[in-house]
Amino acid sequence: MLRQTKLRRVLRAATTILVACFAGVNGGNAVIWLASLSLLVLGVVMVSLAMLLVVQQRRSPQSAAAWLLFILLLPYVAIPVFLALGFRKQSARFPPIRFGPMRQVMPTPQPVAKALLAFGIPAASDGNGLVLHFTPEVACAALFRTIAQAKIRLDITFYLLDDDASGRDFIEALIERALAGVAVRLILDRLGALHRPKAALGRLCAAGGEVRYFSPFLHRVGNGHLNLRNHRKMVVADLADVWAGGRNIGNAYLVKGQDWIDLSFNLQGPAVQSYVDMFSADWDVIGAAHGALIAQNAPVGTVTAQLVPSGPDTPDDALHDALVCAIHRAEHSVWLTTPYFLPTEALLQALGTAARRGVDVRIMLPQRSNQWVADLARGAYLRDLHAAGCGILRLRQGMLHAKAGMIDDMAWVGSVNFDVRSMLLNFESALMLYDAATVTALRDWFGAMEPRCAQGVVRSSLPRRFVEGVFRLGAPIL
């Protein structure tokens, strides 16, 4: 069987020939018959190659069936879409993260930590210091303090950087550090950075900072990673202090009174090494390798933590599969908060089964998010889970952008939404937390949010339910 990379090359070549045939059709009557025959033959070849690629990839049966049907019904539309969007794991393009050694490894990991370890995720570590940011003003102060205290290097990744006061202040802080001799490296996702402060970024580069854009729009036809966005959010200062979570850089995330609810944190200690490794992998992917970096961080606190990256640079779907396992194993409670809810079938089944087993399952999300498409897509899933006994909590006012969860005596917080794109496509990260004090703090925050929420699902009209069903059928193509 041909390797997938070879099949992609053949499919790209066939696409090029097909374009030439179209040109021949328009070039004169003498070649119309030959061009028509070529179009037919090439169409059959391209459909066959595309279908072979689909069934070779590691996908759910629903996803494979959806792609195959799309290619059969609309081949000249589906094949270009598949070439641009249809590839998930590309080891040649996104090699696995190389994790460095980490001190103070957790001696008796919990079941979730053990499962993640089996997927190649670094072990959970004791002795970390963690400060959660529940308000934008606390998060903003911690962010600028982390930057200002850097003496040697700042390694930064963000999906979105707004061209507003917060975004410009952020870049000004980086310029000040760069002029002071600090090595500043900034990764921005090309899609999320569409409305970036371009003039300020230019001055950062002039001051000695380096700015790189992840996954630009212009790719070769068969690169297949236009939809693989880097959604990670982190600032790593001097390989010792991490500011991370769900917040991007902008007024909505960092200014009080914006009606935007989010979570972030600062982390110190042995677990910082995994953030260093993750940034290094992202920086290497965009052609700017700087070698392995080892963070010599001694224990500084009592928090037990384990960073779990997900995306094309992880060979398996460790985060997704570990969460499925943890929900099935849950004995008491599963509490989730996410802005967008479009789960995989495995996660949907795990949540519904847990609720039917008597587990206290609660899902908190915004009444109306900033993405109307996501709101339409979630309806059918929420109705199914509500019928199974899950508690649905809808924040009445404001945008809930926090991404966190608590399952019995463990929790996580990070950049990953509870949807198929975050779990299986994007470059994401989640910090798993296993100590009682941190889990309790997140539970207390969740409990304080509940009075601000309406309970249950909203009654939907027949036309809306039809549209929601269409979205649900199309979800596996992602």
CSV table of C-alpha atoms in Angstrom, one decimal:
chain,number,residue,atom,x,y,z
A,1,MET,CA,0.0,0.0,0.0
A,2,LEU,CA,1.3,3.4,-0.9
A,3,ARG,CA,2.2,5.8,1.9
A,4,GLN,CA,-0.1,8.7,2.5
A,5,THR,CA,2.6,11.2,1.5
A,6,LYS,CA,3.0,9.5,-1.9
A,7,LEU,CA,-0.7,9.4,-2.4
A,8,ARG,CA,-0.9,13.2,-1.7
A,9,ARG,CA,1.8,13.9,-4.3
A,10,VAL,CA,-0.1,11.8,-6.9
A,11,LEU,CA,-3.4,13.6,-6.0
A,12,ARG,CA,-1.7,17.0,-6.3
A,13,ALA,CA,-0.3,16.0,-9.7
A,14,ALA,CA,-3.7,14.8,-10.8
A,15,THR,CA,-5.2,18.2,-9.7
A,16,THR,CA,-2.6,20.0,-11.8
A,17,ILE,CA,-3.4,18.0,-14.9
A,18,LEU,CA,-7.1,18.5,-14.3
A,19,VAL,CA,-6.6,22.3,-14.4
A,20,ALA,CA,-4.6,21.9,-17.6
A,21,CYS,CA,-7.5,19.9,-19.1
A,22,PHE,CA,-9.9,22.7,-18.2
A,23,ALA,CA,-7.6,25.1,-20.0
A,24,GLY,CA,-7.6,22.8,-23.0
A,25,VAL,CA,-11.4,22.7,-23.1
A,26,ASN,CA,-11.4,26.5,-23.4
A,27,GLY,CA,-8.6,26.5,-26.0
A,28,GLY,CA,-10.4,25.2,-29.1
A,29,ASN,CA,-12.7,22.5,-30.5
A,30,ALA,CA,-9.8,20.3,-31.6
A,31,VAL,CA,-9.0,19.2,-28.0
A,32,ILE,CA,-12.5,19.2,-26.5
A,33,TRP,CA,-13.0,15.5,-26.9
A,34,LEU,CA,-9.6,14.6,-25.5
A,35,ALA,CA,-10.0,17.0,-22.7
A,36,SER,CA,-13.4,15.6,-21.8
A,37,LEU,CA,-12.1,12.1,-21.7
A,38,SER,CA,-9.1,13.2,-19.6
A,39,LEU,CA,-11.5,15.0,-17.2
A,40,LEU,CA,-13.5,11.8,-16.8
A,41,VAL,CA,-10.5,9.5,-16.3
A,42,LEU,CA,-8.8,12.0,-13.9
A,43,GLY,CA,-12.0,12.5,-12.0
A,44,VAL,CA,-12.2,8.7,-11.3
A,45,VAL,CA,-8.5,8.6,-10.4
A,46,MET,CA,-8.7,11.5,-8.1
A,47,VAL,CA,-11.9,10.2,-6.3
A,48,SER,CA,-10.2,6.8,-5.9
A,49,LEU,CA,-7.0,8.3,-4.5
A,50,ALA,CA,-8.9,10.7,-2.1
A,51,MET,CA,-11.1,7.8,-0.8
A,52,LEU,CA,-7.9,5.7,-0.3
A,53,LEU,CA,-6.4,8.5,1.7
A,54,VAL,CA,-9.6,8.9,3.8
A,55,VAL,CA,-9.7,5.2,4.8
A,56,GLN,CA,-6.0,5.1,5.6
A,57,GLN,CA,-6.2,7.9,8.1
A,58,ARG,CA,-7.0,7.4,11.8
A,59,ARG,CA,-10.6,8.7,11.9
A,60,SER,CA,-13.9,7.7,13.5
A,61,PRO,CA,-16.2,5.7,11.3
A,62,GLN,CA,-18.6,8.7,11.2
A,63,SER,CA,-15.8,11.0,10.0
A,64,ALA,CA,-14.6,8.6,7.3
A,65,ALA,CA,-18.2,8.0,6.1
A,66,ALA,CA,-18.9,11.7,6.0
A,67,TRP,CA,-15.8,12.4,3.9
A,68,LEU,CA,-16.4,9.5,1.6
A,69,LEU,CA,-20.0,10.6,0.9
A,70,PHE,CA,-18.8,14.2,0.3
A,71,ILE,CA,-16.2,13.0,-2.2
A,72,LEU,CA,-18.6,10.7,-4.0
A,73,LEU,CA,-21.4,13.3,-4.3
A,74,LEU,CA,-19.4,16.4,-5.0
A,75,PRO,CA,-15.9,15.3,-6.1
A,76,TYR,CA,-14.7,18.5,-7.7
A,77,VAL,CA,-15.7,20.5,-4.6
A,78,ALA,CA,-14.8,17.9,-2.0
A,79,ILE,CA,-11.3,16.9,-3.2
A,80,PRO,CA,-9.8,20.5,-3.1
A,81,VAL,CA,-11.5,20.9,0.3
A,82,PHE,CA,-10.0,17.6,1.5
A,83,LEU,CA,-6.5,18.6,0.3
A,84,ALA,CA,-6.8,21.9,2.2
A,85,LEU,CA,-8.5,20.6,5.3
A,86,GLY,CA,-8.6,16.9,5.5
A,87,PHE,CA,-5.4,15.9,7.1
A,88,ARG,CA,-5.1,15.7,10.9
A,89,LYS,CA,-1.8,14.0,11.9
A,90,GLN,CA,1.2,14.8,9.7
A,91,SER,CA,4.4,13.5,11.4
A,92,ALA,CA,6.6,14.7,8.6
A,93,ARG,CA,5.2,18.3,8.9
A,94,PHE,CA,4.7,18.3,12.6
A,95,PRO,CA,7.1,16.0,14.4
A,96,PRO,CA,6.2,14.9,17.9
A,97,ILE,CA,7.2,17.1,20.8
A,98,ARG,CA,10.5,16.1,22.4
A,99,PHE,CA,10.0,16.3,26.1
A,100,GLY,CA,13.0,17.0,28.4
A,101,PRO,CA,13.8,15.6,31.8
A,102,MET,CA,11.6,16.9,34.7
A,103,ARG,CA,12.4,16.9,38.4
A,104,GLN,CA,10.1,15.9,41.3
A,105,VAL,CA,8.0,13.4,39.4
A,106,MET,CA,4.8,12.4,41.1
A,107,PRO,CA,5.5,9.1,42.8
A,108,THR,CA,1.9,7.6,42.8
A,109,PRO,CA,0.0,9.1,39.9
A,110,GLN,CA,-3.7,9.0,39.7
A,111,PRO,CA,-5.5,6.9,37.0
A,112,VAL,CA,-5.7,9.8,34.6
A,113,ALA,CA,-2.1,10.6,35.0
A,114,LYS,CA,-1.2,6.9,34.5
A,115,ALA,CA,-3.3,6.9,31.3
A,116,LEU,CA,-1.6,10.0,30.0
A,117,LEU,CA,1.8,8.5,30.8
A,118,ALA,CA,1.0,5.5,28.6
A,119,PHE,CA,0.4,8.0,25.7
A,120,GLY,CA,3.9,9.4,26.1
A,121,ILE,CA,2.9,12.5,28.1
A,122,PRO,CA,5.5,13.5,30.7
A,123,ALA,CA,4.6,12.3,34.2
A,124,ALA,CA,2.7,14.6,36.7
A,125,SER,CA,5.1,16.4,39.0
A,126,ASP,CA,4.8,17.5,42.6
A,127,GLY,CA,6.3,20.7,44.0
A,128,ASN,CA,4.7,23.2,41.7
A,129,GLY,CA,3.4,26.7,42.6
A,130,LEU,CA,0.2,27.7,40.9
A,131,VAL,CA,-1.9,31.0,41.1
A,132,LEU,CA,-5.2,31.0,39.3
A,133,HIS,CA,-6.5,34.2,37.8
A,134,PHE,CA,-10.3,34.4,38.1
A,135,THR,CA,-10.7,38.1,37.1
A,136,PRO,CA,-9.3,40.1,34.2
A,137,GLU,CA,-7.5,42.7,36.3
A,138,VAL,CA,-5.6,39.9,38.3
A,139,ALA,CA,-4.8,38.2,35.0
A,140,CYS,CA,-3.6,41.5,33.4
A,141,ALA,CA,-1.4,42.4,36.4
A,142,ALA,CA,0.1,38.9,36.5
A,143,LEU,CA,0.8,39.0,32.7
A,144,PHE,CA,2.7,42.3,32.8
A,145,ARG,CA,4.5,41.3,36.0
A,146,THR,CA,5.7,38.0,34.3
A,147,ILE,CA,7.0,40.0,31.3
A,148,ALA,CA,8.7,42.7,33.4
A,149,GLN,CA,10.5,40.2,35.6
A,150,ALA,CA,12.1,38.4,32.7
A,151,LYS,CA,15.9,38.8,32.6
A,152,ILE,CA,17.1,36.4,29.9
A,153,ARG,CA,14.3,35.2,27.6
A,154,LEU,CA,10.6,35.4,26.8
A,155,ASP,CA,9.0,32.6,24.8
A,156,ILE,CA,5.4,33.5,23.9
A,157,THR,CA,2.6,31.9,21.9
A,158,PHE,CA,-0.9,33.3,21.4
A,159,TYR,CA,-3.8,32.6,19.0
A,160,LEU,CA,-5.2,36.1,19.0
A,161,LEU,CA,-3.6,39.5,19.5
A,162,ASP,CA,-6.1,42.4,19.2
A,163,ASP,CA,-5.2,45.8,17.9
A,164,ASP,CA,-6.5,47.6,20.9
A,165,ALA,CA,-5.1,49.2,24.0
A,166,SER,CA,-4.3,45.9,25.7
A,167,GLY,CA,-2.7,44.5,22.6
A,168,ARG,CA,-0.5,47.6,22.0
A,169,ASP,CA,0.5,47.7,25.7
A,170,PHE,CA,1.5,44.1,25.5
A,171,ILE,CA,3.8,44.7,22.6
A,172,GLU,CA,5.2,47.8,24.3
A,173,ALA,CA,6.1,45.7,27.3
A,174,LEU,CA,7.9,43.2,25.0
A,175,ILE,CA,9.8,46.1,23.2
A,176,GLU,CA,11.0,47.3,26.6
A,177,ARG,CA,12.3,43.9,27.5
A,178,ALA,CA,13.9,43.4,24.0
A,179,LEU,CA,15.7,46.8,24.4
A,180,ALA,CA,17.0,45.6,27.8
A,181,GLY,CA,18.7,42.6,26.1
A,182,VAL,CA,16.0,40.0,26.8
A,183,ALA,CA,15.6,37.5,23.9
A,184,VAL,CA,11.9,37.9,22.9
A,185,ARG,CA,10.3,35.2,20.7
A,186,LEU,CA,6.6,35.6,19.8
A,187,ILE,CA,4.5,33.1,17.9
A,188,LEU,CA,1.1,34.2,16.6
A,189,ASP,CA,-1.4,32.1,14.7
A,190,ARG,CA,-1.9,33.6,11.2
A,191,LEU,CA,-5.7,33.4,11.4
A,192,GLY,CA,-6.0,34.7,14.9
A,193,ALA,CA,-3.6,37.5,14.2
A,194,LEU,CA,-5.5,39.0,11.3
A,195,HIS,CA,-6.3,42.2,13.4
A,196,ARG,CA,-2.9,42.5,15.1
A,197,PRO,CA,-1.2,45.8,15.9
A,198,LYS,CA,1.1,45.7,12.9
A,199,ALA,CA,3.0,49.0,13.6
A,200,ALA,CA,3.8,47.9,17.2
A,201,LEU,CA,4.9,44.5,16.0
A,202,GLY,CA,7.2,46.1,13.5
A,203,ARG,CA,8.8,48.1,16.3
A,204,LEU,CA,9.3,44.9,18.3
A,205,CYS,CA,11.2,43.4,15.4
A,206,ALA,CA,13.3,46.5,15.1
A,207,ALA,CA,14.1,46.3,18.8
A,208,GLY,CA,15.5,42.8,18.3
A,209,GLY,CA,12.4,40.7,19.0
A,210,GLU,CA,11.5,37.8,16.7
A,211,VAL,CA,7.9,37.4,15.5
A,212,ARG,CA,6.8,34.2,13.6
A,213,TYR,CA,3.3,33.3,12.2
A,214,PHE,CA,2.0,29.8,12.6
A,215,SER,CA,0.3,28.1,9.6
A,216,PRO,CA,0.2,30.9,7.0
A,217,PHE,CA,-2.7,30.9,4.6
A,218,LEU,CA,-0.6,30.4,1.5
A,219,HIS,CA,0.4,26.7,1.2
A,220,ARG,CA,1.0,24.2,-1.5
A,221,VAL,CA,-2.2,22.5,-2.6
A,222,GLY,CA,-1.6,19.3,-0.8
A,223,ASN,CA,-0.1,20.5,2.5
A,224,GLY,CA,-3.5,19.9,4.1
A,225,HIS,CA,-3.1,21.9,7.3
A,226,LEU,CA,-4.9,25.2,6.5
A,227,ASN,CA,-7.4,24.3,9.3
A,228,LEU,CA,-4.7,23.2,11.8
A,229,ARG,CA,-4.6,26.3,13.9
A,230,ASN,CA,-2.3,27.0,16.9
A,231,HIS,CA,-4.7,27.8,19.7
A,232,ARG,CA,-2.2,27.6,22.5
A,233,LYS,CA,-1.7,30.6,24.9
A,234,MET,CA,1.4,31.0,27.0
A,235,VAL,CA,4.2,33.3,28.2
A,236,VAL,CA,7.3,31.5,29.4
A,237,ALA,CA,9.8,33.8,31.2
A,238,ASP,CA,13.4,32.7,31.8
A,239,LEU,CA,12.3,29.0,31.5
A,240,ALA,CA,11.0,29.4,35.1
A,241,ASP,CA,7.6,31.2,35.1
A,242,VAL,CA,4.6,30.4,32.9
A,243,TRP,CA,1.5,32.6,32.3
A,244,ALA,CA,-1.1,30.5,30.5
A,245,GLY,CA,-4.7,29.5,30.2
A,246,GLY,CA,-7.6,30.4,28.0
A,247,ARG,CA,-7.0,34.2,27.7
A,248,ASN,CA,-5.8,35.8,24.5
A,249,ILE,CA,-4.3,39.4,24.4
A,250,GLY,CA,-7.0,42.1,24.1
A,251,ASN,CA,-9.3,44.3,26.1
A,252,ALA,CA,-12.0,41.6,26.2
A,253,TYR,CA,-9.6,39.3,28.1
A,254,LEU,CA,-7.7,41.7,30.3
A,255,VAL,CA,-9.8,44.7,31.1
A,256,LYS,CA,-12.4,44.8,33.9
A,257,GLY,CA,-16.0,45.4,33.0
A,258,GLN,CA,-15.9,43.8,29.5
A,259,ASP,CA,-18.5,41.1,30.4
A,260,TRP,CA,-15.9,38.4,29.4
A,261,ILE,CA,-15.3,35.6,31.8
A,262,ASP,CA,-12.1,33.6,31.5
A,263,LEU,CA,-9.4,31.6,33.4
A,264,SER,CA,-5.6,31.8,33.4
A,265,PHE,CA,-2.8,31.1,35.8
A,266,ASN,CA,0.8,31.4,36.7
A,267,LEU,CA,2.9,28.3,37.1
A,268,GLN,CA,6.4,27.7,38.6
A,269,GLY,CA,8.2,24.6,39.4
A,270,PRO,CA,9.1,21.3,37.6
A,271,ALA,CA,6.1,21.3,35.4
A,272,VAL,CA,7.4,24.4,33.6
A,273,GLN,CA,9.7,22.1,31.6
A,274,SER,CA,6.8,20.8,29.5
A,275,TYR,CA,5.8,24.3,28.5
A,276,VAL,CA,9.4,24.9,27.5
A,277,ASP,CA,9.3,21.8,25.3
A,278,MET,CA,6.0,22.7,23.8
A,279,PHE,CA,7.1,26.1,22.8
A,280,SER,CA,10.3,24.7,21.4
A,281,ALA,CA,8.3,22.3,19.2
A,282,ASP,CA,6.1,25.1,17.9
A,283,TRP,CA,9.1,27.4,17.2
A,284,ASP,CA,10.9,24.6,15.3
A,285,VAL,CA,7.9,23.9,13.1
A,286,ILE,CA,8.0,27.4,11.7
A,287,GLY,CA,11.6,27.0,10.7
A,288,ALA,CA,13.4,28.7,13.5
A,289,ALA,CA,15.0,25.8,15.5
A,290,HIS,CA,17.0,26.8,18.6
A,291,GLY,CA,17.7,23.4,20.1
A,292,ALA,CA,16.6,21.7,23.3
A,293,LEU,CA,16.2,23.9,26.5
A,294,ILE,CA,16.4,22.5,30.0
A,295,ALA,CA,14.6,24.3,32.8
A,296,GLN,CA,16.4,23.6,36.1
A,297,ASN,CA,13.4,24.4,38.3
A,298,ALA,CA,13.4,23.2,41.9
A,299,PRO,CA,10.1,22.6,43.8
A,300,VAL,CA,8.4,25.8,44.9
A,301,GLY,CA,5.0,24.7,46.1
A,302,THR,CA,2.5,21.9,46.8
A,303,VAL,CA,0.6,21.7,43.5
A,304,THR,CA,0.6,18.4,41.5
A,305,ALA,CA,0.4,19.2,37.8
A,306,GLN,CA,0.8,17.6,34.4
A,307,LEU,CA,0.8,19.5,31.0
A,308,VAL,CA,-1.1,17.7,28.2
A,309,PRO,CA,-0.5,19.1,24.7
A,310,SER,CA,-2.8,18.0,21.9
A,311,GLY,CA,-2.7,18.5,18.2
A,312,PRO,CA,-0.8,17.3,15.1
A,313,ASP,CA,2.5,17.3,17.1
A,314,THR,CA,1.2,14.5,19.4
A,315,PRO,CA,1.1,11.0,17.8
A,316,ASP,CA,-2.1,10.0,19.6
A,317,ASP,CA,-5.1,11.9,20.9
A,318,ALA,CA,-4.0,11.7,24.5
A,319,LEU,CA,-6.1,14.5,26.0
A,320,HIS,CA,-9.3,13.4,24.3
A,321,ASP,CA,-8.9,9.7,25.1
A,322,ALA,CA,-7.8,10.4,28.7
A,323,LEU,CA,-10.9,12.5,29.3
A,324,VAL,CA,-13.2,9.9,27.8
A,325,CYS,CA,-11.6,7.4,30.2
A,326,ALA,CA,-11.9,9.7,33.2
A,327,ILE,CA,-15.5,10.5,32.5
A,328,HIS,CA,-16.4,6.8,32.3
A,329,ARG,CA,-14.5,6.2,35.5
A,330,ALA,CA,-16.1,9.1,37.4
A,331,GLU,CA,-17.8,8.2,40.6
A,332,HIS,CA,-19.2,11.4,41.9
A,333,SER,CA,-19.1,14.4,39.6
A,334,VAL,CA,-18.2,15.8,36.2
A,335,TRP,CA,-18.3,19.6,35.9
A,336,LEU,CA,-17.3,21.3,32.7
A,337,THR,CA,-17.1,24.9,31.5
A,338,THR,CA,-16.5,25.7,27.9
A,339,PRO,CA,-17.5,28.5,25.5
A,340,TYR,CA,-18.2,26.1,22.6
A,341,PHE,CA,-19.7,22.6,22.9
A,342,LEU,CA,-19.4,20.3,20.0
A,343,PRO,CA,-18.1,17.0,21.5
A,344,THR,CA,-16.9,13.9,19.7
A,345,GLU,CA,-19.3,10.9,19.8
A,346,ALA,CA,-17.0,9.2,22.4
A,347,LEU,CA,-17.2,12.2,24.7
A,348,LEU,CA,-20.9,12.6,24.2
A,349,GLN,CA,-21.5,9.0,25.0
A,350,ALA,CA,-19.3,9.1,28.1
A,351,LEU,CA,-21.1,12.2,29.5
A,352,GLY,CA,-24.5,10.7,28.9
A,353,THR,CA,-23.6,7.3,30.4
A,354,ALA,CA,-22.1,9.0,33.4
A,355,ALA,CA,-25.3,11.0,34.0
A,356,ARG,CA,-27.4,7.8,33.7
A,357,ARG,CA,-25.1,6.1,36.2
A,358,GLY,CA,-26.0,8.8,38.8
A,359,VAL,CA,-22.9,10.9,38.4
A,360,ASP,CA,-23.5,14.6,38.9
A,361,VAL,CA,-22.8,16.0,35.4
A,362,ARG,CA,-22.9,19.7,34.9
A,363,ILE,CA,-22.0,21.6,31.7
A,364,MET,CA,-21.7,25.4,31.9
A,365,LEU,CA,-21.6,27.6,28.8
A,366,PRO,CA,-22.7,31.0,27.6
A,367,GLN,CA,-26.3,31.6,26.8
A,368,ARG,CA,-25.0,33.2,23.6
A,369,SER,CA,-21.4,32.9,22.6
A,370,ASN,CA,-19.4,35.1,20.2
A,371,GLN,CA,-19.7,32.4,17.5
A,372,TRP,CA,-23.3,32.0,16.3
A,373,VAL,CA,-22.3,28.9,14.2
A,374,ALA,CA,-21.0,27.2,17.4
A,375,ASP,CA,-24.3,28.0,19.2
A,376,LEU,CA,-26.3,26.4,16.4
A,377,ALA,CA,-24.1,23.4,16.3
A,378,ARG,CA,-24.4,22.6,20.0
A,379,GLY,CA,-28.2,22.5,20.3
A,380,ALA,CA,-28.7,18.8,19.4
A,381,TYR,CA,-25.9,17.7,21.7
A,382,LEU,CA,-27.2,19.6,24.7
A,383,ARG,CA,-30.7,18.3,24.2
A,384,ASP,CA,-29.4,14.7,24.2
A,385,LEU,CA,-27.4,15.2,27.3
A,386,HIS,CA,-30.2,17.1,29.1
A,387,ALA,CA,-32.5,14.1,28.4
A,388,ALA,CA,-29.8,11.8,29.8
A,389,GLY,CA,-29.8,13.7,33.1
A,390,CYS,CA,-27.0,16.2,32.7
A,391,GLY,CA,-27.4,19.6,34.2
A,392,ILE,CA,-27.1,22.4,31.5
A,393,LEU,CA,-26.1,25.8,32.9
A,394,ARG,CA,-26.4,28.8,30.6
A,395,LEU,CA,-24.7,32.0,31.6
A,396,ARG,CA,-27.4,34.7,31.3
A,397,GLN,CA,-25.1,37.7,30.6
A,398,GLY,CA,-21.6,37.9,29.3
A,399,MET,CA,-19.3,35.7,27.3
A,400,LEU,CA,-18.0,32.6,29.2
A,401,HIS,CA,-14.7,31.8,27.5
A,402,ALA,CA,-13.2,29.7,30.4
A,403,LYS,CA,-12.0,26.2,29.5
A,404,ALA,CA,-11.9,24.0,32.6
A,405,GLY,CA,-13.2,20.8,34.1
A,406,MET,CA,-13.4,18.9,37.3
A,407,ILE,CA,-13.8,15.1,37.5
A,408,ASP,CA,-14.0,13.8,41.0
A,409,ASP,CA,-10.7,14.8,42.6
A,410,MET,CA,-8.9,16.0,39.5
A,411,ALA,CA,-9.2,19.1,37.3
A,412,TRP,CA,-7.8,20.8,34.3
A,413,VAL,CA,-7.6,24.3,32.9
A,414,GLY,CA,-6.1,25.5,29.6
A,415,SER,CA,-6.8,26.5,26.0
A,416,VAL,CA,-8.8,23.5,24.9
A,417,ASN,CA,-12.5,23.9,24.3
A,418,PHE,CA,-14.8,20.9,24.7
A,419,ASP,CA,-15.3,20.5,21.0
A,420,VAL,CA,-14.1,18.3,18.2
A,421,ARG,CA,-11.8,21.0,16.7
A,422,SER,CA,-9.9,21.6,20.0
A,423,MET,CA,-9.7,17.9,20.9
A,424,LEU,CA,-8.7,16.5,17.5
A,425,LEU,CA,-7.4,19.3,15.2
A,426,ASN,CA,-5.9,22.4,16.8
A,427,PHE,CA,-2.6,22.7,18.7
A,428,GLU,CA,-3.9,23.0,22.2
A,429,SER,CA,-2.8,22.5,25.8
A,430,ALA,CA,-4.4,21.6,29.1
A,431,LEU,CA,-2.8,21.6,32.6
A,432,MET,CA,-4.1,18.6,34.6
A,433,LEU,CA,-4.3,19.3,38.3
A,434,TYR,CA,-4.4,16.6,41.0
A,435,ASP,CA,-4.0,18.3,44.4
A,436,ALA,CA,-7.0,18.9,46.6
A,437,ALA,CA,-6.5,22.6,47.2
A,438,THR,CA,-6.4,23.6,43.5
A,439,VAL,CA,-9.3,21.3,42.6
A,440,THR,CA,-11.4,22.9,45.4
A,441,ALA,CA,-10.5,26.4,44.2
A,442,LEU,CA,-11.8,25.6,40.8
A,443,ARG,CA,-15.0,24.0,42.2
A,444,ASP,CA,-15.6,27.0,44.4
A,445,TRP,CA,-15.3,29.3,41.3
A,446,PHE,CA,-17.7,27.0,39.4
A,447,GLY,CA,-20.2,27.1,42.3
A,448,ALA,CA,-20.0,30.9,42.5
A,449,MET,CA,-20.9,31.1,38.8
A,450,GLU,CA,-24.0,28.9,39.0
A,451,PRO,CA,-26.4,31.5,40.4
A,452,ARG,CA,-25.7,33.6,37.3
A,453,CYS,CA,-26.9,30.8,35.0
A,454,ALA,CA,-30.2,29.6,33.7
A,455,GLN,CA,-30.7,25.9,33.9
A,456,GLY,CA,-31.9,23.5,31.2
A,457,VAL,CA,-32.1,23.8,27.5
A,458,VAL,CA,-34.0,26.3,25.4
A,459,ARG,CA,-37.0,25.1,23.5
A,460,SER,CA,-36.2,25.2,19.8
A,461,SER,CA,-38.4,25.6,16.8
A,462,LEU,CA,-38.6,22.9,14.2
A,463,PRO,CA,-36.6,24.9,11.6
A,464,ARG,CA,-33.9,25.5,14.1
A,465,ARG,CA,-33.7,21.8,15.1
A,466,PHE,CA,-33.4,21.0,11.4
A,467,VAL,CA,-30.5,23.4,11.0
A,468,GLU,CA,-28.9,22.0,14.2
A,469,GLY,CA,-29.2,18.5,12.8
A,470,VAL,CA,-27.5,19.5,9.6
A,471,PHE,CA,-24.6,20.9,11.6
A,472,ARG,CA,-24.4,17.7,13.6
A,473,LEU,CA,-24.3,15.6,10.4
A,474,GLY,CA,-21.5,17.8,9.1
A,475,ALA,CA,-19.4,17.8,12.3
A,476,PRO,CA,-17.5,14.6,11.5
A,477,ILE,CA,-15.9,16.2,8.4
A,478,LEU,CA,-13.9,18.4,10.8
